[in-house]
C-alpha positions as a printed NumPy array, in Angstrom:
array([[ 90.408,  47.019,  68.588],
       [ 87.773,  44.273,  68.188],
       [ 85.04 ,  46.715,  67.132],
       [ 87.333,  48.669,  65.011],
       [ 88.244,  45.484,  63.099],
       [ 84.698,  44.573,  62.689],
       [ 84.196,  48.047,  61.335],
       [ 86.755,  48.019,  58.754],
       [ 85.672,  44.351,  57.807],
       [ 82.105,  44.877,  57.43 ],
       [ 82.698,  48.305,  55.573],
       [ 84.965,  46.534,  53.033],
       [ 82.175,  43.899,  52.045],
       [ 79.499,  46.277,  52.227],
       [ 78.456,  47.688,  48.802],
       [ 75.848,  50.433,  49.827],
       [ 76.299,  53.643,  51.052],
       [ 73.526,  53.483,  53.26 ],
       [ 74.873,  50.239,  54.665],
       [ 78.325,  52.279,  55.309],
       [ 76.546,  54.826,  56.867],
       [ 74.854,  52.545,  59.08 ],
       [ 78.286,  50.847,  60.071],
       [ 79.638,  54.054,  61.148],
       [ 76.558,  55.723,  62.613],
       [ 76.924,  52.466,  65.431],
       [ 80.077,  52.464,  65.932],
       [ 80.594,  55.854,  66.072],
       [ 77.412,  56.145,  69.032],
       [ 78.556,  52.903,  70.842],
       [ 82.656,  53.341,  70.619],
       [ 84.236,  55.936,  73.639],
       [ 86.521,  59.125,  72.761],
       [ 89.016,  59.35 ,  71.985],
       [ 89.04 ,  55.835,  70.083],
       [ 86.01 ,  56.898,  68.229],
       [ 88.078,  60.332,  67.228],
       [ 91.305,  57.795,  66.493],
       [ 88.936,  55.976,  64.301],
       [ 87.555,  58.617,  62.583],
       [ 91.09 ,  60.188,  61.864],
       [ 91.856,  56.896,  59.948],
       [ 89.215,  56.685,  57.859],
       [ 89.799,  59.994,  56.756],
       [ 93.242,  59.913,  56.066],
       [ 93.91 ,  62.081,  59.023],
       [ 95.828,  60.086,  61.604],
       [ 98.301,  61.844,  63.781],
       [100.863,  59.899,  63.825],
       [103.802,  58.5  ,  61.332],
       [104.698,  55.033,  61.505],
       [107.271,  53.481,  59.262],
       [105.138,  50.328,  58.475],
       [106.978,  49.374,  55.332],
       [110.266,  49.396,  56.993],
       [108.977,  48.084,  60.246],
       [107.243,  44.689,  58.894],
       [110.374,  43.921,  57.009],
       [112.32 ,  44.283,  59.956],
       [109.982,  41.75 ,  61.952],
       [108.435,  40.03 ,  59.508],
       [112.414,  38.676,  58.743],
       [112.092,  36.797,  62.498],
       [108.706,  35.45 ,  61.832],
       [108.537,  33.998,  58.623],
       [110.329,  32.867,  55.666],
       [110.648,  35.58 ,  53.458],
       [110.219,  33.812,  50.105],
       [106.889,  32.367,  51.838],
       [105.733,  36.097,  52.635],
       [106.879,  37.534,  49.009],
       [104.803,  34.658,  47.035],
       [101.94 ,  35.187,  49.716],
       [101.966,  39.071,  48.978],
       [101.858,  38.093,  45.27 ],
       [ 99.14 ,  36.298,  45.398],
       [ 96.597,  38.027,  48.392],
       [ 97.736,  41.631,  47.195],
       [ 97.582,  43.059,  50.206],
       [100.559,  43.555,  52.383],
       [ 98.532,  44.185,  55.926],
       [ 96.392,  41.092,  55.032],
       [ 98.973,  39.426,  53.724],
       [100.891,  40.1  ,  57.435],
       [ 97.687,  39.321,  59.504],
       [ 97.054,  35.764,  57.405],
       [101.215,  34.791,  57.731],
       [101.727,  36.03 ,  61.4  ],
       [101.895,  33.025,  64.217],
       [ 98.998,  32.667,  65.409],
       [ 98.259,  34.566,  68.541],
       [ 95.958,  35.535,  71.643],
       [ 92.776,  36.862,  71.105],
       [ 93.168,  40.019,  73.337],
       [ 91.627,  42.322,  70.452],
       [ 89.044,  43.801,  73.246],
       [ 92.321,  45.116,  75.773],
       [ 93.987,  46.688,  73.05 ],
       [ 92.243,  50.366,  72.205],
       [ 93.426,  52.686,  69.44 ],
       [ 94.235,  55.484,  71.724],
       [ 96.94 ,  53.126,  73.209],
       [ 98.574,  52.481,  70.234],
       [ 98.155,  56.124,  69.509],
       [ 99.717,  57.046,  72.847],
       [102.559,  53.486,  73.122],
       [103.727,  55.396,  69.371],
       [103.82 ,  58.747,  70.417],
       [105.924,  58.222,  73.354],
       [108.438,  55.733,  71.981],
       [111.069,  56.029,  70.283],
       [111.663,  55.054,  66.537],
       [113.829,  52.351,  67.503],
       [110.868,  50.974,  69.608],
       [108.417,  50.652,  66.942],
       [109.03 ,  47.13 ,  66.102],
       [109.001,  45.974,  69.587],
       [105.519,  47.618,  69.9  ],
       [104.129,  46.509,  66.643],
       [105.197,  42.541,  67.233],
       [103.477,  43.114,  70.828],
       [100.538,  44.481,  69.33 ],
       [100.562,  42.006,  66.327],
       [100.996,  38.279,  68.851],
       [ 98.073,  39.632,  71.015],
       [ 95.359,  39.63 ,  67.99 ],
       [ 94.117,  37.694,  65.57 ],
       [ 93.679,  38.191,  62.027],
       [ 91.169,  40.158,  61.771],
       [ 92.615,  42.541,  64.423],
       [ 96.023,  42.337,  62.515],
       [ 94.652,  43.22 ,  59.509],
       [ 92.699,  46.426,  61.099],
       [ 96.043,  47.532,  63.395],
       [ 98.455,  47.349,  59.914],
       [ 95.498,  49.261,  58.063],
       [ 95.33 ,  51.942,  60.879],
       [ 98.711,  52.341,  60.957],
       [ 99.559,  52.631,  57.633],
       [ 96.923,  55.391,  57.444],
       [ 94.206,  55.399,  54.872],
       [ 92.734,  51.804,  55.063],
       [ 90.552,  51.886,  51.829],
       [ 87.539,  50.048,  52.919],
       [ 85.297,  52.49 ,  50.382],
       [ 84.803,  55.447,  52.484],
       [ 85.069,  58.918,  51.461],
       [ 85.996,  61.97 ,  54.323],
       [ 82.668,  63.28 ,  53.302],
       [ 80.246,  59.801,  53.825],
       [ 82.259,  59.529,  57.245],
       [ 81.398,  63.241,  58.203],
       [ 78.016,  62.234,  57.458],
       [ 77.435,  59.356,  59.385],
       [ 79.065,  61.191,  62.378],
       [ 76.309,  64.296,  62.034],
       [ 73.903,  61.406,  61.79 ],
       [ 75.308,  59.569,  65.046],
       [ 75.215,  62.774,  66.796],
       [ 71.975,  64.405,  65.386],
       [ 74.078,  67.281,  63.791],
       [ 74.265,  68.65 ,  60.222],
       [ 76.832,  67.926,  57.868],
       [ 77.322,  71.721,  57.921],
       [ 77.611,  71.851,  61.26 ],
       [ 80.523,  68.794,  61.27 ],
       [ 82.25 ,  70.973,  58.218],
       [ 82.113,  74.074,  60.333],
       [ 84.467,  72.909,  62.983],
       [ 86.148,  69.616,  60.84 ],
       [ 89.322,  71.957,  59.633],
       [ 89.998,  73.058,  63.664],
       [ 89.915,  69.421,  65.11 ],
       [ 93.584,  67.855,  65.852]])
């Protein structure tokens, strides 16, 4: 999770595409499958799983902080996931033990009524930065200025591949 964090963080403060590309192009070369898949699926808008985040902060964020505190916060950051990540009691720093294909896998197997259990789990072991990324990969579609198309790119560019050649077989990948 700690390299996915840094991802998202530096892509959000980078301007240039070729700095974007860049980003991704390491990551995606240094990171193991299936995170790097996991990864790639969120920055596309393609995750594979549905997680109720809305309905799930409210229901722990209630237990973990005042909720006048957390609506004049989220007034003022504009940002609920960094809004959560900033708020939330501080925590470990066990971003490197937690992988996206866990969470991937812990949500997949448990059941709806689970989810917050997971999530404040997931949430005390990190620390802001790794709060931030988790509530931006779950909630799908983390807007860090990254189109499907500059990710395919810097994934033929990680993998010495065409961008036709990532097209070809993009629309038969799960």
């Amino acid at each position: 999770m700690k390299a996915f964090a840094s991802l998202l963080d530096r892509l959000t403060y980078t301007p240039s595409r070729t700095g974007k590309l860049t980003l991704m192009r390491n990551y995606f070369r240094a990171t193991p499958d299936p995170d790097r898949g996991f990864a790639l699926a969120a920055l596309t808008d393609g995750l594979p799983v549905s997680f109720p985040i809305r309905r799930v902060l409210a229901e722990i964020g209630e237990a973990r902080f005042d909720p006048v505190l957390f609506r004049l916060s989220r007034d003022d950051v504009g940002d609920t996931a960094e809004t959560v990540a900033l708020i939330w009691p501080s925590g470990g720093d066990d971003s490197d033990a937690l992988r996206l294909s866990e969470v991937v896998a812990s949500l997949a197997s448990a059941e709806r009524s689970g989810h917050a259990a997971l999530l404040t789990q997931w949430l005390d072991r990190l620390d802001p930065t790794g709060r931030w990324a988790l509530l931006k990969f779950l909630g799908g579609a983390p807007r860090v200025g990254v189109s499907a198309r500059l990710a395919k790119q810097a994934v033929a560019d990680a993998f010495d591949r065409t961008i036709d050649e990532i097209e070809e077989i993009w629309h038969g990948l799960a």
